[in-house]
CSV table of C-alpha atoms and ligand atoms in Angstrom, one decimal:
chain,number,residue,atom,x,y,z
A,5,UNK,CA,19.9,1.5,-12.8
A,6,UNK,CA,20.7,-2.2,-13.0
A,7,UNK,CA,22.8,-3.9,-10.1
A,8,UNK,CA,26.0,-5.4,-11.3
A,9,UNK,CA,27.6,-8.7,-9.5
A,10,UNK,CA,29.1,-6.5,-6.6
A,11,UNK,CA,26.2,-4.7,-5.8
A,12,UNK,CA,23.6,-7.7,-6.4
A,13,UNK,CA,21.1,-7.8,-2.9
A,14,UNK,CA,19.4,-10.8,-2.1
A,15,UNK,CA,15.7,-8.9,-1.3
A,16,UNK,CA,12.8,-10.0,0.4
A,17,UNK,CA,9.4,-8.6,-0.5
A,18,UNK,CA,6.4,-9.8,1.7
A,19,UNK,CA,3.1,-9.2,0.3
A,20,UNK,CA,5.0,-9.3,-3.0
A,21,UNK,CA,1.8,-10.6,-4.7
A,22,UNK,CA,-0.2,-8.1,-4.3
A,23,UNK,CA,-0.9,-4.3,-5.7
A,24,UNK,CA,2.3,-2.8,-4.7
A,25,UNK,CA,4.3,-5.7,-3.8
A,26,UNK,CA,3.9,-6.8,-7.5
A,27,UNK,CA,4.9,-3.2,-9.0
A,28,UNK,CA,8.2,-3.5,-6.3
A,29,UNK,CA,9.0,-7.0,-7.0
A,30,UNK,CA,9.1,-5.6,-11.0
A,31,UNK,CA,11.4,-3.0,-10.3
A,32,UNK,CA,13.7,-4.9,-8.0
A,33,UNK,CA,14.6,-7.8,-10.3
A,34,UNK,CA,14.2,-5.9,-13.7
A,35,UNK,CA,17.7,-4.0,-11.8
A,36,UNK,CA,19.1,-7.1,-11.4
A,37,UNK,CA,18.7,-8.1,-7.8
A,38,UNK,CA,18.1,-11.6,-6.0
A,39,UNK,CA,14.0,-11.4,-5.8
A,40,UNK,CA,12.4,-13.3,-2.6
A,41,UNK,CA,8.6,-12.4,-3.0
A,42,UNK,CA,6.6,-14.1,0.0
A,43,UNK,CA,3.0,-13.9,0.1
A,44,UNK,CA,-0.4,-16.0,1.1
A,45,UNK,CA,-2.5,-14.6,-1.7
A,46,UNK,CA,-4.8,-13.9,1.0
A,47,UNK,CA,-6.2,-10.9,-1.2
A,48,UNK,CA,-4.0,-11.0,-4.4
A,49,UNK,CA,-3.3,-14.0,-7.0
A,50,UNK,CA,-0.7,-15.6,-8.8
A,51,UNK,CA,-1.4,-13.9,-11.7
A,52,UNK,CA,0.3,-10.5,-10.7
A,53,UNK,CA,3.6,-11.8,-10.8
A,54,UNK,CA,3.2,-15.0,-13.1
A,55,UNK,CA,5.7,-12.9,-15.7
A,56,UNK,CA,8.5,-13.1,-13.3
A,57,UNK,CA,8.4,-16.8,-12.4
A,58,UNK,CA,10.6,-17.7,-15.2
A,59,UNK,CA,13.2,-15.2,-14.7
A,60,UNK,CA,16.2,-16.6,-13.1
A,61,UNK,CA,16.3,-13.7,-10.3
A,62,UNK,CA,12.7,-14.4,-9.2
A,63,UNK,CA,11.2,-16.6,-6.4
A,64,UNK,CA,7.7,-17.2,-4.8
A,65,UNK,CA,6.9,-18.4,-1.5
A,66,UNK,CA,3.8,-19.1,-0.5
A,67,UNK,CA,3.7,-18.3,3.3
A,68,UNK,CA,1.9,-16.7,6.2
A,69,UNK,CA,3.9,-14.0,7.8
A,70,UNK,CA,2.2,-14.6,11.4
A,71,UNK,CA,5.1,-17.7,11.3
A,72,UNK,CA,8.2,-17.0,11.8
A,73,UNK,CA,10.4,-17.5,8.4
A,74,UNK,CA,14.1,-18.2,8.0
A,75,UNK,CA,16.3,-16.8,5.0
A,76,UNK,CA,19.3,-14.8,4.2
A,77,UNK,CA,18.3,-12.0,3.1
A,78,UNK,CA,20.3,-8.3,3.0
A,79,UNK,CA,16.9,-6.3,2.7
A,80,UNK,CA,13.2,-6.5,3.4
A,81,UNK,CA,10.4,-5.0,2.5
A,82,UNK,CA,7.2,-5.8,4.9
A,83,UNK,CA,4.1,-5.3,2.6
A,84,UNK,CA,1.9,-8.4,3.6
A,85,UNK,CA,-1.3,-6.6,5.0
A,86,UNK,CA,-4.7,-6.2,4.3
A,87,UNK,CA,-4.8,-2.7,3.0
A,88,UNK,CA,-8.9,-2.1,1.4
A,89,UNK,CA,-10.9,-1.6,4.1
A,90,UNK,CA,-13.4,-5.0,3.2
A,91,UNK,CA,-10.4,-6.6,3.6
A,92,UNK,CA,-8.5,-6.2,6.5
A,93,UNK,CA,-12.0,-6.0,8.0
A,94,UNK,CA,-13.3,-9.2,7.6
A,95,UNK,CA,-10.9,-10.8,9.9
A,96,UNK,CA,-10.1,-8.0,12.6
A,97,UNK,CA,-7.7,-10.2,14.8
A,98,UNK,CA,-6.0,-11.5,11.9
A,99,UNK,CA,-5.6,-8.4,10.3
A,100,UNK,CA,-3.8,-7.2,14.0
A,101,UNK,CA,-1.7,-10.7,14.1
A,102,UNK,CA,-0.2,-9.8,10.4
A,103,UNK,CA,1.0,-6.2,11.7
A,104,UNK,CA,2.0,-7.0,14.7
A,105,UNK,CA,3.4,-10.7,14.7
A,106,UNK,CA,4.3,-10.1,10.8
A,107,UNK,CA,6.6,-7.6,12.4
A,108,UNK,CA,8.2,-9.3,15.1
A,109,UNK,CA,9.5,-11.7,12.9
A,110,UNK,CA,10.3,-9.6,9.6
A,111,UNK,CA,12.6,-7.6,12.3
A,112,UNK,CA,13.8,-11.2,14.1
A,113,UNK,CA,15.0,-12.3,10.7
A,114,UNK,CA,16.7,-8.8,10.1
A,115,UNK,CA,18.2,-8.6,13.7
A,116,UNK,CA,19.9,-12.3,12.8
A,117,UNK,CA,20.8,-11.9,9.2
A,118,UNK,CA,21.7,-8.1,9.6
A,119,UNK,CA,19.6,-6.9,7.2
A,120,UNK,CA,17.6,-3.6,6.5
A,121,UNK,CA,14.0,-3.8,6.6
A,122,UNK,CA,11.4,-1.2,5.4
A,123,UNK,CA,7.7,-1.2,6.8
A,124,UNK,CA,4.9,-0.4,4.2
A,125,UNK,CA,2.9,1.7,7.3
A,126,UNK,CA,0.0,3.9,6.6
A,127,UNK,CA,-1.6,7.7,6.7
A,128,UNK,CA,-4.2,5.4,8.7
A,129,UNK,CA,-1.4,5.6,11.8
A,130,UNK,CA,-2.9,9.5,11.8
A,131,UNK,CA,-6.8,8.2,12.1
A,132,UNK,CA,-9.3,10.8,11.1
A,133,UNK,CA,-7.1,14.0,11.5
A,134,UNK,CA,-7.3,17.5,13.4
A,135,UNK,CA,-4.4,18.8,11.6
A,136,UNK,CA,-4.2,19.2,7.6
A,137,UNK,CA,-2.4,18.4,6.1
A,138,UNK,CA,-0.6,15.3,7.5
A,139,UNK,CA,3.4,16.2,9.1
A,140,UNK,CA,5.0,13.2,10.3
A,141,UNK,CA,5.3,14.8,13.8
A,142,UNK,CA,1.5,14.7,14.1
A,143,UNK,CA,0.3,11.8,16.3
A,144,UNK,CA,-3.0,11.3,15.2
A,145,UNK,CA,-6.7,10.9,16.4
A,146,UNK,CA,-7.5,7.2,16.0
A,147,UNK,CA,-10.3,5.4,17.3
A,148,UNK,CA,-8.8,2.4,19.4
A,149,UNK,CA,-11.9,0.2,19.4
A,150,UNK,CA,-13.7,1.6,16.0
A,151,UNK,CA,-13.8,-1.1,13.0
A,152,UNK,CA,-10.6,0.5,11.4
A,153,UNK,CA,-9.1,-0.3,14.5
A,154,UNK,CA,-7.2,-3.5,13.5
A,155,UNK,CA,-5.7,-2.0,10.9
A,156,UNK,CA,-4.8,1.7,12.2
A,157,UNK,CA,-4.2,0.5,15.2
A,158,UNK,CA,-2.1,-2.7,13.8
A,159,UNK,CA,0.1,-0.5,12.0
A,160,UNK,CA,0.9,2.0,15.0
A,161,UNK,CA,1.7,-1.5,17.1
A,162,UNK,CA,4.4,-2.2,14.1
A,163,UNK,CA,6.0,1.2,13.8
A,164,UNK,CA,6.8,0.8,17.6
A,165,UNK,CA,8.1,-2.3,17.0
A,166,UNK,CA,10.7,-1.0,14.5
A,167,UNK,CA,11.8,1.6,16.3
A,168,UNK,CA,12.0,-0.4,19.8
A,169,UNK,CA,14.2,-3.1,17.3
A,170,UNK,CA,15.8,-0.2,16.4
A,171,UNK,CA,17.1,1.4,19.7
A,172,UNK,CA,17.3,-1.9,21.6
A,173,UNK,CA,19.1,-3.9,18.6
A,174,UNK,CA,20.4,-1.5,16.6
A,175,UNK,CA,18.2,-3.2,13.3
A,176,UNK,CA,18.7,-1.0,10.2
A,177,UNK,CA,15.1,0.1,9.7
A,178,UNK,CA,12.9,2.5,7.6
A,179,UNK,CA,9.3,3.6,7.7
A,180,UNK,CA,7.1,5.1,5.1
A,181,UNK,CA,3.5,6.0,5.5
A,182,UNK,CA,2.0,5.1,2.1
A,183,UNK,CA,-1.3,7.3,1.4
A,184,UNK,CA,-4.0,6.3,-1.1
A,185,UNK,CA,-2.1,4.5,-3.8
A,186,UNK,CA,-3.8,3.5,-6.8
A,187,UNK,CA,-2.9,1.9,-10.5
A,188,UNK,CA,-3.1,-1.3,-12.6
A,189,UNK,CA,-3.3,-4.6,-10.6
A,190,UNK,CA,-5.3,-3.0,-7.5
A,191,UNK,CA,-7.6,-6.0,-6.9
A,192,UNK,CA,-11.3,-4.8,-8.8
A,193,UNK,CA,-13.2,-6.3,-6.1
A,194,UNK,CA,-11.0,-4.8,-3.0
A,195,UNK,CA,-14.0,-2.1,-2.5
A,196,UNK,CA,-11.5,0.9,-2.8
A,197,UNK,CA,-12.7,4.2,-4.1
A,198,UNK,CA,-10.8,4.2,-7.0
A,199,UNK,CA,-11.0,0.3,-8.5
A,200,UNK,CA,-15.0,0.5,-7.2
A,201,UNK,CA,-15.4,3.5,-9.8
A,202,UNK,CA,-13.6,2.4,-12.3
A,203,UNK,CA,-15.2,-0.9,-12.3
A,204,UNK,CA,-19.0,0.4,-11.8
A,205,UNK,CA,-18.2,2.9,-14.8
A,206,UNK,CA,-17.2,0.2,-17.4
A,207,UNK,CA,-19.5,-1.8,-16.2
A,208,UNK,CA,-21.9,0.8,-16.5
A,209,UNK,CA,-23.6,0.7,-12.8
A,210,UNK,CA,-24.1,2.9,-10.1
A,211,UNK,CA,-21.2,4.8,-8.9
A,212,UNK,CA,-21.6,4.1,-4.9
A,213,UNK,CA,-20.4,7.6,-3.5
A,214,UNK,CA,-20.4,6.9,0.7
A,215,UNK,CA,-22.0,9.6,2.3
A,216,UNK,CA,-22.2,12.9,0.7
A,217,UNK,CA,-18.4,12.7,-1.1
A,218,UNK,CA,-17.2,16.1,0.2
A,219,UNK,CA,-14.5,13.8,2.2
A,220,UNK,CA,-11.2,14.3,0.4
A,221,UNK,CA,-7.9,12.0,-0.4
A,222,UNK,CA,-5.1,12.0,-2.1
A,223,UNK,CA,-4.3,10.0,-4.9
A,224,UNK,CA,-0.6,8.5,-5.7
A,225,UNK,CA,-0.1,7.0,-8.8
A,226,UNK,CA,2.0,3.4,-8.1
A,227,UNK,CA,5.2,4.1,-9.8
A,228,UNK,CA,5.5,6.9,-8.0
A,229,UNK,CA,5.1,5.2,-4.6
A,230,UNK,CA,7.3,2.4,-5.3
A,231,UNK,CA,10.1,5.5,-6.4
A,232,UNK,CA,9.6,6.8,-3.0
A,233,UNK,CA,9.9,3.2,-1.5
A,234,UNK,CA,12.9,2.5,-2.9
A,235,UNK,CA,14.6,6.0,-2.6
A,236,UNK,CA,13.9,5.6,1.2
A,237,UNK,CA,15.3,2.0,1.1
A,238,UNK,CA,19.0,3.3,-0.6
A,239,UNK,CA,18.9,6.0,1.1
A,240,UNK,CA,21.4,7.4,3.9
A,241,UNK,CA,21.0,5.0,6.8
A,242,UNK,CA,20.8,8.5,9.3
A,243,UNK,CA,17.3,8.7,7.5
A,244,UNK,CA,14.9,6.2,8.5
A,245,UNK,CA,11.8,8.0,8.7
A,246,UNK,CA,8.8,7.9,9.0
A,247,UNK,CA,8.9,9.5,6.5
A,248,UNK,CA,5.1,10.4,4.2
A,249,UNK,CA,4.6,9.0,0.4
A,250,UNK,CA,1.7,10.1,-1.6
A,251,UNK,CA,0.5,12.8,-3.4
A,252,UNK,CA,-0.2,15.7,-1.9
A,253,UNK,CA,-3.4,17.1,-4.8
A,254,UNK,CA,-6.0,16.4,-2.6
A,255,UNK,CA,-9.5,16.0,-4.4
A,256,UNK,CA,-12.7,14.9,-2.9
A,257,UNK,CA,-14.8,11.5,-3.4
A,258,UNK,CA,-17.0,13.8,-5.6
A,259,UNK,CA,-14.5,14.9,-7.8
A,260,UNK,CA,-13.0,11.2,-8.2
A,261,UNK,CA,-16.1,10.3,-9.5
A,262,UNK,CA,-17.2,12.7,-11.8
A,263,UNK,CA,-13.1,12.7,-13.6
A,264,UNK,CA,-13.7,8.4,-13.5
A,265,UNK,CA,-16.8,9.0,-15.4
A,266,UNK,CA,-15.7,11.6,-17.6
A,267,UNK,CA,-12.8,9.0,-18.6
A,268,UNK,CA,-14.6,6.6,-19.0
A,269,UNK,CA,-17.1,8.3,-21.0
A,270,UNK,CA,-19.6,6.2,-18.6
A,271,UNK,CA,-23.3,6.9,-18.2
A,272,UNK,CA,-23.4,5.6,-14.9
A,273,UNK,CA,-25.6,7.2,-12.5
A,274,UNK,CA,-24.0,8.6,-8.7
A,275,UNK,CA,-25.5,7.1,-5.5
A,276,UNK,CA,-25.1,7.6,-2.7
A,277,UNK,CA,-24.9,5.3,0.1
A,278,UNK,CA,-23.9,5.4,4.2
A,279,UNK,CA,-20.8,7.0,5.2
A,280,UNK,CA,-18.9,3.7,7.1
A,281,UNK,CA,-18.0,4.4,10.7
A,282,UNK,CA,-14.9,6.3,11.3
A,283,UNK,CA,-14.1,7.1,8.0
A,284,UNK,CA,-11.9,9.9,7.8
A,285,UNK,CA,-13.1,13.1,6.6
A,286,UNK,CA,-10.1,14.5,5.3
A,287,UNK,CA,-6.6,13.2,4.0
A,288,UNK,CA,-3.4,14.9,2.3
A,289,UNK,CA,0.1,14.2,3.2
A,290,UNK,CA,2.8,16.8,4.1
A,291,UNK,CA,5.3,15.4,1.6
A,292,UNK,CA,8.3,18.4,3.1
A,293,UNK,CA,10.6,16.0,4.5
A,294,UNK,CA,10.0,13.6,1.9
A,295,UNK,CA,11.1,16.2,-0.4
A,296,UNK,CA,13.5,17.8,1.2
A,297,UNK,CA,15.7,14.0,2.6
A,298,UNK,CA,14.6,11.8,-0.3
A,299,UNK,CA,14.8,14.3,-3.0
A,300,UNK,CA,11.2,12.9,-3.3
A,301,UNK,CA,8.2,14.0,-5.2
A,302,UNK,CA,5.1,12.5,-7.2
A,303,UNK,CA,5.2,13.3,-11.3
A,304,UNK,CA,2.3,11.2,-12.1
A,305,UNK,CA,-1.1,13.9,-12.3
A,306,UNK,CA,-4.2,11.8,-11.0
A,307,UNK,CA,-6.1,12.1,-15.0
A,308,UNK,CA,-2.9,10.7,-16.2
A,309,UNK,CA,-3.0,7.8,-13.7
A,310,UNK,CA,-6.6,7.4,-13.9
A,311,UNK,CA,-6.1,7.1,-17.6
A,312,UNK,CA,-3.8,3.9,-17.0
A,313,UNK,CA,-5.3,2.1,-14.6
A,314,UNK,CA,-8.6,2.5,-16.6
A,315,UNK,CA,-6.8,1.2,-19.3
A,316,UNK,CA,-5.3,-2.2,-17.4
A,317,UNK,CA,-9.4,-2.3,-16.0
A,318,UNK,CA,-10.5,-2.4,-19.9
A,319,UNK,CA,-7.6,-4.9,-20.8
A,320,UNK,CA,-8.5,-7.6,-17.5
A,321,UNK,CA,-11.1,-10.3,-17.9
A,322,UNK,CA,-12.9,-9.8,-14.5
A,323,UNK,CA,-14.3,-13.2,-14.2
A,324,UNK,CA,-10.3,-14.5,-13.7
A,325,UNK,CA,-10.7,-12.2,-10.4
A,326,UNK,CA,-12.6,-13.8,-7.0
A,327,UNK,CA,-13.9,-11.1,-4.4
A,328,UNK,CA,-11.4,-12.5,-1.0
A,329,UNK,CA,-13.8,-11.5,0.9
A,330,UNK,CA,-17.8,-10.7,1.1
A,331,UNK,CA,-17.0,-7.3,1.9
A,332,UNK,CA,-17.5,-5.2,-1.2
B,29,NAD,P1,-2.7,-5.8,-1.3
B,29,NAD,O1,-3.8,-6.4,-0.5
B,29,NAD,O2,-2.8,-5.8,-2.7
B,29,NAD,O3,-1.4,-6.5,-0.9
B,29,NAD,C1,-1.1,-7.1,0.4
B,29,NAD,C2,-0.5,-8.4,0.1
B,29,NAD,O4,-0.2,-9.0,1.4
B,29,NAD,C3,-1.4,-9.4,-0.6
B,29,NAD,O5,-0.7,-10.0,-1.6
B,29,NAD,C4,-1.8,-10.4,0.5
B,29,NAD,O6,-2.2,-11.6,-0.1
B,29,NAD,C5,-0.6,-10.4,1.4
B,29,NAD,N1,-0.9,-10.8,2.7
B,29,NAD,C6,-1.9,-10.4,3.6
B,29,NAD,N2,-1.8,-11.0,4.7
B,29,NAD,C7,-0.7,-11.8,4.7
B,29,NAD,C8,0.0,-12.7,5.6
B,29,NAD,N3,-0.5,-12.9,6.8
B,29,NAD,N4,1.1,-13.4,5.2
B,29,NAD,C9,1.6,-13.2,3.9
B,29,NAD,N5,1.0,-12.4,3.0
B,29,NAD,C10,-0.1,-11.7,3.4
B,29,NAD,O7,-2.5,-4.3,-0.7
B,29,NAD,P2,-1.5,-3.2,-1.2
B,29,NAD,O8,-2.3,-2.0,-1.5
B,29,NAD,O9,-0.5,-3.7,-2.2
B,29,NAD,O10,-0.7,-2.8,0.2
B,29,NAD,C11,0.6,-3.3,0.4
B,29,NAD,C12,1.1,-2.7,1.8
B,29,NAD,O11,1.1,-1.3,1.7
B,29,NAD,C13,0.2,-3.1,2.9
B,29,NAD,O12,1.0,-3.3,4.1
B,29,NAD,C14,-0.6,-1.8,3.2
B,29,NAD,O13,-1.0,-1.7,4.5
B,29,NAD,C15,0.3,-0.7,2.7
B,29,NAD,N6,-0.4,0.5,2.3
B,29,NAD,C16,-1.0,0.5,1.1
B,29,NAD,C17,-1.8,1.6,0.7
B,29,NAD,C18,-2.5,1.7,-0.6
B,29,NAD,O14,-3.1,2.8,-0.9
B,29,NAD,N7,-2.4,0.8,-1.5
B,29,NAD,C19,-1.8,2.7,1.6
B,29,NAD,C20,-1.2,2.7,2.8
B,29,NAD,C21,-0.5,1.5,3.2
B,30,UDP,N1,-15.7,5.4,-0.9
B,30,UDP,C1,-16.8,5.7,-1.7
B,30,UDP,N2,-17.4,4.8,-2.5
B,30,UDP,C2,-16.8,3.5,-2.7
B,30,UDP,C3,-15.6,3.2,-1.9
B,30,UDP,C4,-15.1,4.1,-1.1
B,30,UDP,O1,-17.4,6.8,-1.6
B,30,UDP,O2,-17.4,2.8,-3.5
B,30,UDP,C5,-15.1,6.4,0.0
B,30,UDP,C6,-14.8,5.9,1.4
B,30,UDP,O3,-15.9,6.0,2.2
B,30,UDP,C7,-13.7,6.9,1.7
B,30,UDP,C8,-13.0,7.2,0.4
B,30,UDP,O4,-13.9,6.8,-0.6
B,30,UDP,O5,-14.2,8.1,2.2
B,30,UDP,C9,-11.7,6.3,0.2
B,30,UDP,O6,-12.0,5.0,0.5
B,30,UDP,P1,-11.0,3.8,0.3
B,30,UDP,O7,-11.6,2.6,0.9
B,30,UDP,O8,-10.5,3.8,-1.1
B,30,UDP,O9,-9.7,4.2,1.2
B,30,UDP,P2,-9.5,4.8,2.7
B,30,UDP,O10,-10.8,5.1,3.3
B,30,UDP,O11,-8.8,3.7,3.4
B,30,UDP,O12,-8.7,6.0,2.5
């Protein structure tokens, strides 16, 4: 529904360059709000919101969110992260500086300018888990000094922040743990599951299948996820999660690969190669409260997803796109 002038928000998205941020940034000015998108295009480009710099409701910042920022702003939403593995591996300590620091002052600039501010966390906050699938009450088996660490453990460090902001200064907060999220604009060289399949299929090379792919997750389309954002956002301010967004069809890595090829109608060949340290053997979210306080729930069926992002991978030129980090 578009805004009209009473109801116009001036919204900030950090990380608004990147896979999600981008999708959100869409949705929020095409209804008609005030756009802020802040971002270091530390793994995401230009490119994925070049279409909105000449719109009148749309502005880019380039900025680190480990500095503290000052605008007036009535909501945020705290995306800038790392999220693919390579990534927010190949600087561990930076990685922990954008959670927690990013935090601090997303929630600073909310405690001074009053506004509400949403935290993109992570089914990572639940580690590799004992209990399946995923409630929001479980607390999760993480590994505190493991190579996900920075990033699992980054993310935990933020949600305590929020609520602690929360209690002690009364910020208007929300949390959603975000699980697998896939779709057009995922960075092809980020080393997830889904864009490394898709882009070793069309490319016709090995699919790389880490250990023996009986590990399962579950796959959200985008538009979905930023639905479930943005209901969470509107919603009722006595629910501010955390609260679980994804889908709850829960395949293995096997299956992913064999429905990308089939798509794809790809002769390439499955590998497979070591199973990275800690990776979590299993992954589906208990989407109940979602459902039941959000009125929440995924439409988009992973061949139908697949089929779009496959078509956005077919449509890209893949030389415009430079691997941020080594770690593919
Ligand atoms: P992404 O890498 O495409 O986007 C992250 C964006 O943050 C990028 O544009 C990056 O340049 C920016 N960024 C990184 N560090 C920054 C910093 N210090 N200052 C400013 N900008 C910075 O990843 P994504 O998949 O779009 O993830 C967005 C958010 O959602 C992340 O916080 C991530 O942890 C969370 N999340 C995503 C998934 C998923 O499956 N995509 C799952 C769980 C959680
Ligand atoms: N994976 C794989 N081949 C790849 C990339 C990833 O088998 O080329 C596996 C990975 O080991 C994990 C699953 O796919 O078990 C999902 O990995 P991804 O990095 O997409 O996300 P996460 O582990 O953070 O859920």
């Amino acid at each position: 529904m578009k805004a009209g002038p009473a109801n116009i928000k001036r919204i900030l998205v950090t990380g608004g360059a990147g896979f999600l941020g981008s999708h959100l940034c869409d949705r929020l000015v095409a209804s008609g709000h005030d756009v802020i998108c802040v971002d270091n295009f530390f793994t995401s480009q230009k490119r994925n919101v070049a279409h909105l710099l000449g719109r009148p409701n749309f502005e880019l910042i380039r900025h680190d969110v480990t500095h503290q920022i000052y605008l007036e702003v009535d909501e945020v939403y705290n995306l800038a992260c790392p999220a693919a593995p390579g990534h927010y591996q190949y600087n561990p300590i930076k990685t922990m500086k954008t959670s927690v620091l990013g935090a601090i002052n997303v929630l600073g600039m909310a405690k001074r300018c009053r506004a509400k501010v949403l935290q993109a966390s992570t089914s990572e906050v639940y580690g590799d888990p004992e209990v399946h699938p995923q409630p929001e009450t479980y607390r999760g088996a993480v590994n505190p000094i493991g190579p996900r660490a920075c990033y699992d453990e980054g993310k935990r460090a933020a949600e305590t922040l929020f609520f602690d902001y929360h209690r002690q200064n009364r910020v208007n907060i929300r949390v959603a743990r975000i699980f697998n999220t896939y779709g057009p604009r995922m960075h092809p060289f980020d080393g997830r599951v889904v864009s490394n399949f898709i882009r070793q299929a069309l490319a016709g090379t090995d699919l790389t299948i880490f250990g023996d792919g009986s590990q399962t997750r579950s796959f959200c389309y985008v538009d979905d996820l930023i639905d479930g954002l943005m209901k969470l956002m509107d919603g009722p301010d006595e629910f501010i999660g955390p609260v679980n967004i994804g889908n709850p069809h829960e395949f293995t890595v096997l299956q992913l690969a064999e429905e990308v090829r089939r798509l794809t109608e790809s002769s390439s060949q499955i590998v497979h190669k070591p199973l990275p340290a800690d990776d979590p053997r299993q992954r589906c979210p208990d989407i109940t409260l979602a459902a039941a306080r959000l009125d929440w729930k995924p439409t988009v069926e992973l061949r139908q997803g697949l089929e779009r992002t496959i078509a956005w991978f077919r449509a890209i030129d893949i030389n415009d796109y430079r691997a941020p980090t080594p770690n593919y």
